[in-house]
Amino acid sequence: MDNYKSILLLKLPYCTHPDSLSRDDDFRTISTFRPIPSLALATLCAFLDKYKTYDYSLKAFDINIEAYTTPEAPIETSLYMKLLTNYIKNNEYDVLALSAMFVFTTKWVDTVVKLSRKHHPKAKIIIGGGYPTLFPERCLKENGVDDIVIGEGESTLLHILNKYNNHKDAGFEKRFPFQGYASKNTKDEVVIVPRTHSLDLENLPHPAWNYLNVEKYFKNSGDKKLPIEASRGCPYSCNYCCTYLAWGKSVRYKPVENMIKEIEEQGERYNKPIICFVDDNMSFSKKWITHFLTQLISKNLSLDASASNFCVKHLDEEVIDLLVRAGVKVFGIAVESGSPQMQKHIRKNVNFDKVREVVKIMKSKNLHVHICWMIGFPNETLQQVNSTIGFARELRAHSNQFMTVLPYPGTKLFEEAKSNDLLMSPDDGLDKYDNRKCDYLKSDEWNSNQLQEMGYDANIELNFLNNPCLDTAEGRESILKRFEDLLLTLPEHIILHICVGYINKLKNNSVDYEKHYKAAERLFKNQPLYNTFIKYLSWDFNIINDFVKYLKANNKEIECPF
Ligand code: B12
């Protein structure tokens, strides 16, 4: 009998696959990000270590954190193909367990499955993460993997490994039902076993970061971010969201003592990393969050933390205050739409006065406020899209993310769009299933390019040219650091260069001021960059006016079509 003892867990790249890049790709459509280590891999490894009763050996590789070479250099995603090829070729394993977080990762799945079948023809391939959770059947049939894990993966992965080895563990099977997977039966038909039971988070050991090259990532990125989750699940029914497919609808929390121990352990091991809470709705239970934060504060850990995805319904001055005292410096809230009709339609039902109040409190406590917005819902009018941008303008958060709506199968929004014949039915594959390349919904009022442009313009205006941080010397200092960091990912972003040049000018740093203005001027000679950025030179903002004055003073000509 074959043995499947040696397991390699591999996090696939979440940048665009080189074969998916099209000639139309520009700043608005390429993926730009600074990866952080994979919590999925650390969590899965920890669970296997704790509950395995068979002699498995584990290895994990998060390719995303390998792309940093030095803190000063741009992220080298072009290395990924070579890294993957060498890694698969040079490592022995019996089971390859792939983590594919996003749907557009599908081409990377193809690449790795082919490499694995070539170099390790006997090895089994399992896949889990957001992509197989949303498209289990497609992933099984077209990517050619052996087994799929749907949603929460810890116990299901161990069940599948035990199945491969004909290993029976009655205690484990009783405690954790074997659910949430898809595989093919002997007739080659796809069988999906849904999940009715979620993990009790008390049973989750602390993430096993020792399996990943976290120190190398800290050193090479100059960043010390580590993700942490306190809870899973969301009870709301926002019609565009697919998170319930992975985590279910009831909110489960880790015990407060476990959270505190996990944070203390990470702090000691990695010398005070930046803790990033990635929960979908951490403050849902006021009782839990106040207890947790009070305990955390009493430990005096002087944390540096960020927290994303808060729903304003569960934020008030008391909770915000505790978060601040616990060390949270960056807050993400999801408002999504500035149109009251859309709020109702998408079943988000956020109260705008409550949003105003929460943002005001956060700003008064010097927090960095980040707001997520969505534009282009089915049947959304241009006026409603503009209300969203208008509301963002009114709130003046320190950063905003404008995403075009992408209808995920399994959501009410997808069903609604389908039954109203509003789906574009793309035939160019799932690698384009990406918010940045949206061409998925039909509308009489807008097309995807127009929407993309509106979102991008709002981004340029609110995140760069009229960012509230520019108003004070202290704010400029903090935003300069963020902008310089962003330049590592986007070295050709002309507006970013102009902003960095301008802030340096205000600081009387003439060397960096000229360096960045010159870089902007030089980049305008590149036609695609010129096409993306030239229109912003006609906008009336201090930063732009100063750059235009600089060009005139130096007799530099940039041809403007207006
Ligand atoms: C942190 C985060 C990021 C980080 C990623 C950092 C990292 N190293 O992981 C960053 C900031 C880069 C990011 C970016 C984006 N993100 Co994001 N992100 C998250 C977030 C908040 C937490 C992820 C996480 O760590 N969860 C905890 C871990 C434990 O869960 P997990 O990764 O899902 O793993 C579990 C299961 O999926 C499964 N599993 C996973 N892998 C494997 C492998 C095997 C073998 C098995 C068996 C099981 C398994 O088991 C794990 C344990 O239960 C989630 C929301 C959420 N709550 O999950 C959104 C989320 C994943 N992001 C989302 C989106 C849309 C994006 C963006 C596309 C947004 C955008 N338009 O820019 C970008 C894309 C990235 C890019 N190329 O630019 C969506 C994904 C939808 C989808 N399925 O495609 C999510 C679900 C948010 C949402 N509700 O819409 N994101």
Tab-separated table of N, CA, C and O in Angstrom, residues 182-253:
chain	number	residue	atom	x	y	z
A	182	ALA	N	-14.958	18.200	-1.335
A	182	ALA	CA	-15.473	17.692	-2.613
A	182	ALA	C	-14.418	16.773	-3.201
A	182	ALA	O	-13.217	17.058	-3.115
A	183	SER	N	-14.884	15.661	-3.755
A	183	SER	CA	-13.947	14.747	-4.424
A	183	SER	C	-14.710	14.016	-5.522
A	183	SER	O	-15.918	14.202	-5.666
A	184	LYS	N	-13.996	13.178	-6.278
A	184	LYS	CA	-14.678	12.431	-7.340
A	184	LYS	C	-14.914	11.005	-6.863
A	184	LYS	O	-14.050	10.421	-6.199
A	185	ASN	N	-16.067	10.434	-7.224
A	185	ASN	CA	-16.307	9.036	-6.860
A	185	ASN	C	-15.732	8.111	-7.951
A	185	ASN	O	-15.109	8.598	-8.910
A	186	THR	N	-15.952	6.822	-7.806
A	186	THR	CA	-15.329	5.875	-8.742
A	186	THR	C	-15.863	6.049	-10.166
A	186	THR	O	-15.231	5.647	-11.136
A	187	LYS	N	-17.040	6.673	-10.294
A	187	LYS	CA	-17.589	6.918	-11.652
A	187	LYS	C	-17.148	8.276	-12.192
A	187	LYS	O	-17.713	8.801	-13.151
A	188	ASP	N	-16.181	8.865	-11.526
A	188	ASP	CA	-15.653	10.166	-11.936
A	188	ASP	C	-16.661	11.319	-11.772
A	188	ASP	O	-16.547	12.352	-12.432
A	189	GLU	N	-17.654	11.075	-10.896
A	189	GLU	CA	-18.624	12.152	-10.655
A	189	GLU	C	-18.174	12.958	-9.427
A	189	GLU	O	-17.611	12.387	-8.488
A	190	VAL	N	-18.486	14.271	-9.459
A	190	VAL	CA	-18.092	15.122	-8.324
A	190	VAL	C	-19.093	14.945	-7.176
A	190	VAL	O	-20.306	15.038	-7.376
A	191	VAL	N	-18.558	14.666	-5.998
A	191	VAL	CA	-19.425	14.542	-4.824
A	191	VAL	C	-19.046	15.657	-3.847
A	191	VAL	O	-17.876	15.786	-3.481
A	192	ILE	N	-20.042	16.452	-3.462
A	192	ILE	CA	-19.757	17.544	-2.515
A	192	ILE	C	-20.407	17.224	-1.172
A	192	ILE	O	-21.604	16.952	-1.107
A	193	VAL	N	-19.614	17.225	-0.130
A	193	VAL	CA	-20.161	16.996	1.220
A	193	VAL	C	-20.119	18.330	1.963
A	193	VAL	O	-19.043	18.809	2.331
A	194	PRO	N	-21.293	18.980	2.136
A	194	PRO	CA	-21.282	20.309	2.769
A	194	PRO	C	-20.973	20.236	4.260
A	194	PRO	O	-20.971	19.157	4.839
A	195	ARG	N	-20.732	21.408	4.825
A	195	ARG	CA	-20.373	21.472	6.241
A	195	ARG	C	-21.602	21.919	7.046
A	195	ARG	O	-22.244	22.893	6.694
A	196	THR	N	-21.916	21.194	8.085
A	196	THR	CA	-23.016	21.637	8.952
A	196	THR	C	-22.478	21.974	10.340
A	196	THR	O	-23.188	22.481	11.187
A	197	HIS	N	-21.181	21.670	10.533
A	197	HIS	CA	-20.610	21.789	11.865
A	197	HIS	C	-19.345	22.649	11.765
A	197	HIS	O	-18.487	22.387	10.926
A	198	SER	N	-19.245	23.687	12.598
A	198	SER	CA	-18.024	24.511	12.564
A	198	SER	C	-17.154	24.191	13.771
A	198	SER	O	-17.653	23.703	14.785
A	199	LEU	N	-15.882	24.498	13.637
A	199	LEU	CA	-14.960	24.222	14.747
A	199	LEU	C	-15.252	25.107	15.954
A	199	LEU	O	-15.575	26.289	15.790
A	200	ASP	N	-15.098	24.525	17.116
A	200	ASP	CA	-15.131	25.330	18.322
A	200	ASP	C	-13.721	25.925	18.439
A	200	ASP	O	-12.733	25.181	18.515
A	201	LEU	N	-13.614	27.253	18.439
A	201	LEU	CA	-12.275	27.861	18.347
A	201	LEU	C	-11.402	27.597	19.575
A	201	LEU	O	-10.198	27.825	19.557
A	202	GLU	N	-12.033	27.080	20.612
A	202	GLU	CA	-11.276	26.673	21.785
A	202	GLU	C	-10.309	25.538	21.422
A	202	GLU	O	-9.261	25.367	22.040
A	203	ASN	N	-10.690	24.779	20.399
A	203	ASN	CA	-9.864	23.629	20.006
A	203	ASN	C	-8.694	23.998	19.103
A	203	ASN	O	-7.904	23.132	18.728
A	204	LEU	N	-8.632	25.270	18.700
A	204	LEU	CA	-7.542	25.663	17.793
A	204	LEU	C	-6.265	25.979	18.571
A	204	LEU	O	-6.267	26.866	19.423
A	205	PRO	N	-5.176	25.275	18.272
A	205	PRO	CA	-3.913	25.668	18.905
A	205	PRO	C	-3.410	26.998	18.322
A	205	PRO	O	-3.915	27.444	17.291
A	206	HIS	N	-2.428	27.598	18.963
A	206	HIS	CA	-1.868	28.842	18.409
A	206	HIS	C	-1.215	28.549	17.060
A	206	HIS	O	-0.615	27.485	16.881
A	207	PRO	N	-1.303	29.497	16.116
A	207	PRO	CA	-0.704	29.267	14.797
A	207	PRO	C	0.767	28.858	14.916
A	207	PRO	O	1.505	29.421	15.729
A	208	ALA	N	1.178	27.893	14.112
A	208	ALA	CA	2.564	27.400	14.187
A	208	ALA	C	3.430	28.194	13.204
A	208	ALA	O	3.771	27.724	12.112
A	209	TRP	N	3.793	29.422	13.609
A	209	TRP	CA	4.574	30.295	12.711
A	209	TRP	C	5.964	29.721	12.454
A	209	TRP	O	6.634	30.107	11.503
A	210	ASN	N	6.405	28.800	13.331
A	210	ASN	CA	7.744	28.224	13.148
A	210	ASN	C	7.900	27.478	11.824
A	210	ASN	O	9.008	27.232	11.357
A	211	TYR	N	6.764	27.130	11.176
A	211	TYR	CA	6.865	26.439	9.883
A	211	TYR	C	7.183	27.399	8.729
A	211	TYR	O	7.515	26.972	7.637
A	212	LEU	N	7.017	28.708	8.989
A	212	LEU	CA	7.254	29.678	7.907
A	212	LEU	C	8.500	30.505	8.191
A	212	LEU	O	8.927	30.628	9.335
A	213	ASN	N	9.014	31.105	7.128
A	213	ASN	CA	10.243	31.873	7.274
A	213	ASN	C	9.943	33.314	7.705
A	213	ASN	O	10.241	34.273	6.986
A	214	VAL	N	9.321	33.428	8.894
A	214	VAL	CA	8.841	34.739	9.332
A	214	VAL	C	9.996	35.718	9.565
A	214	VAL	O	9.923	36.893	9.178
A	215	GLU	N	11.091	35.231	10.134
A	215	GLU	CA	12.227	36.130	10.406
A	215	GLU	C	12.794	36.697	9.100
A	215	GLU	O	13.102	37.879	9.012
A	216	LYS	N	12.871	35.836	8.089
A	216	LYS	CA	13.399	36.305	6.802
A	216	LYS	C	12.463	37.377	6.215
A	216	LYS	O	12.908	38.392	5.688
A	217	TYR	N	11.175	37.112	6.362
A	217	TYR	CA	10.201	38.086	5.859
A	217	TYR	C	10.339	39.421	6.599
A	217	TYR	O	10.372	40.485	5.985
A	218	PHE	N	10.481	39.371	7.948
A	218	PHE	CA	10.654	40.605	8.723
A	218	PHE	C	11.884	41.365	8.241
A	218	PHE	O	11.860	42.565	8.038
A	219	LYS	N	12.969	40.612	8.066
A	219	LYS	CA	14.241	41.244	7.712
A	219	LYS	C	14.147	41.849	6.302
A	219	LYS	O	14.490	43.005	6.084
A	220	ASN	N	13.651	41.054	5.368
A	220	ASN	CA	13.673	41.504	3.981
A	220	ASN	C	12.614	42.551	3.651
A	220	ASN	O	12.786	43.343	2.732
A	221	SER	N	11.501	42.527	4.385
A	221	SER	CA	10.432	43.483	4.062
A	221	SER	C	10.571	44.761	4.879
A	221	SER	O	10.006	45.792	4.531
A	222	GLY	N	11.274	44.655	6.006
A	222	GLY	CA	11.364	45.818	6.891
A	222	GLY	C	10.041	46.013	7.633
A	222	GLY	O	9.829	46.992	8.328
A	223	ASP	N	9.138	45.092	7.470
A	223	ASP	CA	7.802	45.140	8.046
A	223	ASP	C	7.715	44.052	9.099
A	223	ASP	O	8.358	43.030	8.956
A	224	LYS	N	6.894	44.255	10.119
A	224	LYS	CA	6.837	43.188	11.129
A	224	LYS	C	5.397	42.777	11.362
A	224	LYS	O	4.957	42.654	12.501
A	225	LYS	N	4.661	42.592	10.266
A	225	LYS	CA	3.239	42.315	10.432
A	225	LYS	C	2.949	40.833	10.561
A	225	LYS	O	3.443	40.022	9.773
A	226	LEU	N	2.130	40.484	11.550
A	226	LEU	CA	1.658	39.106	11.683
A	226	LEU	C	0.144	39.132	11.849
A	226	LEU	O	-0.366	39.855	12.706
A	227	PRO	N	-0.582	38.355	11.021
A	227	PRO	CA	-2.039	38.345	11.180
A	227	PRO	C	-2.479	37.513	12.373
A	227	PRO	O	-1.783	36.576	12.780
A	228	ILE	N	-3.640	37.855	12.922
A	228	ILE	CA	-4.196	37.080	14.032
A	228	ILE	C	-5.714	37.109	13.901
A	228	ILE	O	-6.283	38.101	13.460
A	229	GLU	N	-6.371	35.989	14.209
A	229	GLU	CA	-7.835	36.023	14.211
A	229	GLU	C	-8.353	35.735	15.607
A	229	GLU	O	-7.829	34.872	16.301
A	230	ALA	N	-9.389	36.483	15.983
A	230	ALA	CA	-10.021	36.288	17.285
A	230	ALA	C	-11.324	35.521	17.117
A	230	ALA	O	-11.785	34.862	18.031
A	231	SER	N	-11.918	35.647	15.924
A	231	SER	CA	-13.255	35.081	15.727
A	231	SER	C	-13.419	34.580	14.299
A	231	SER	O	-12.622	34.898	13.422
A	232	ARG	N	-14.457	33.821	14.084
A	232	ARG	CA	-14.849	33.414	12.736
A	232	ARG	C	-16.369	33.504	12.652
A	232	ARG	O	-17.056	33.252	13.638
A	233	GLY	N	-16.876	33.815	11.460
A	233	GLY	CA	-18.323	33.827	11.255
A	233	GLY	C	-18.901	35.219	11.263
A	233	GLY	O	-18.360	36.127	11.901
A	234	CYS	N	-19.995	35.399	10.513
A	234	CYS	CA	-20.675	36.693	10.470
A	234	CYS	C	-22.178	36.444	10.336
A	234	CYS	O	-22.600	35.690	9.471
A	235	PRO	N	-22.981	37.071	11.206
A	235	PRO	CA	-24.425	36.785	11.214
A	235	PRO	C	-25.208	37.606	10.183
A	235	PRO	O	-26.390	37.384	9.986
A	236	TYR	N	-24.538	38.570	9.545
A	236	TYR	CA	-25.290	39.470	8.669
A	236	TYR	C	-25.544	38.847	7.305
A	236	TYR	O	-24.944	37.834	6.944
A	237	SER	N	-26.423	39.508	6.544
A	237	SER	CA	-26.814	38.941	5.251
A	237	SER	C	-26.524	39.904	4.116
A	237	SER	O	-27.321	40.009	3.177
A	238	CYS	N	-25.412	40.647	4.188
A	238	CYS	CA	-25.069	41.570	3.099
A	238	CYS	C	-25.053	40.724	1.814
A	238	CYS	O	-24.409	39.674	1.779
A	239	ASN	N	-25.759	41.198	0.787
A	239	ASN	CA	-26.032	40.284	-0.331
A	239	ASN	C	-24.821	40.000	-1.229
A	239	ASN	O	-24.841	39.084	-2.023
A	240	TYR	N	-23.720	40.761	-1.068
A	240	TYR	CA	-22.561	40.580	-1.937
A	240	TYR	C	-21.490	39.692	-1.279
A	240	TYR	O	-20.499	39.356	-1.888
A	241	CYS	N	-21.669	39.360	-0.017
A	241	CYS	CA	-20.555	38.769	0.743
A	241	CYS	C	-20.612	37.244	0.752
A	241	CYS	O	-21.680	36.635	0.888
A	242	CYS	N	-19.432	36.636	0.616
A	242	CYS	CA	-19.376	35.176	0.549
A	242	CYS	C	-18.697	34.594	1.785
A	242	CYS	O	-18.398	33.408	1.835
A	243	THR	N	-18.471	35.422	2.790
A	243	THR	CA	-17.678	34.944	3.917
A	243	THR	C	-18.374	33.807	4.683
A	243	THR	O	-17.730	32.915	5.221
A	244	TYR	N	-19.721	33.814	4.688
A	244	TYR	CA	-20.444	32.753	5.409
A	244	TYR	C	-20.168	31.372	4.814
A	244	TYR	O	-20.273	30.357	5.494
A	245	LEU	N	-19.785	31.335	3.513
A	245	LEU	CA	-19.485	30.034	2.890
A	245	LEU	C	-18.264	29.396	3.556
A	245	LEU	O	-18.152	28.176	3.645
A	246	ALA	N	-17.346	30.233	4.009
A	246	ALA	CA	-16.150	29.699	4.652
A	246	ALA	C	-16.342	29.530	6.156
A	246	ALA	O	-15.907	28.538	6.730
A	247	TRP	N	-16.993	30.485	6.780
A	247	TRP	CA	-16.985	30.514	8.250
A	247	TRP	C	-18.345	30.309	8.896
A	247	TRP	O	-18.442	30.249	10.126
A	248	GLY	N	-19.416	30.307	8.111
A	248	GLY	CA	-20.743	30.131	8.698
A	248	GLY	C	-21.292	31.435	9.257
A	248	GLY	O	-20.630	32.475	9.219
A	249	LYS	N	-22.514	31.360	9.766
A	249	LYS	CA	-23.225	32.591	10.143
A	249	LYS	C	-23.163	32.936	11.624
A	249	LYS	O	-23.504	34.042	12.016
A	250	SER	N	-22.769	31.959	12.463
A	250	SER	CA	-22.731	32.362	13.873
A	250	SER	C	-21.298	32.751	14.235
A	250	SER	O	-20.331	32.135	13.770
A	251	VAL	N	-21.182	33.789	15.050
A	251	VAL	CA	-19.847	34.293	15.388
A	251	VAL	C	-19.274	33.457	16.531
A	251	VAL	O	-19.895	33.310	17.578
A	252	ARG	N	-18.113	32.879	16.268
A	252	ARG	CA	-17.419	32.079	17.302
A	252	ARG	C	-16.146	32.820	17.684
A	252	ARG	O	-15.465	33.336	16.818
A	253	TYR	N	-15.846	32.859	18.977
A	253	TYR	CA	-14.626	33.544	19.431
A	253	TYR	C	-13.635	32.549	20.026
A	253	TYR	O	-14.033	31.519	20.577
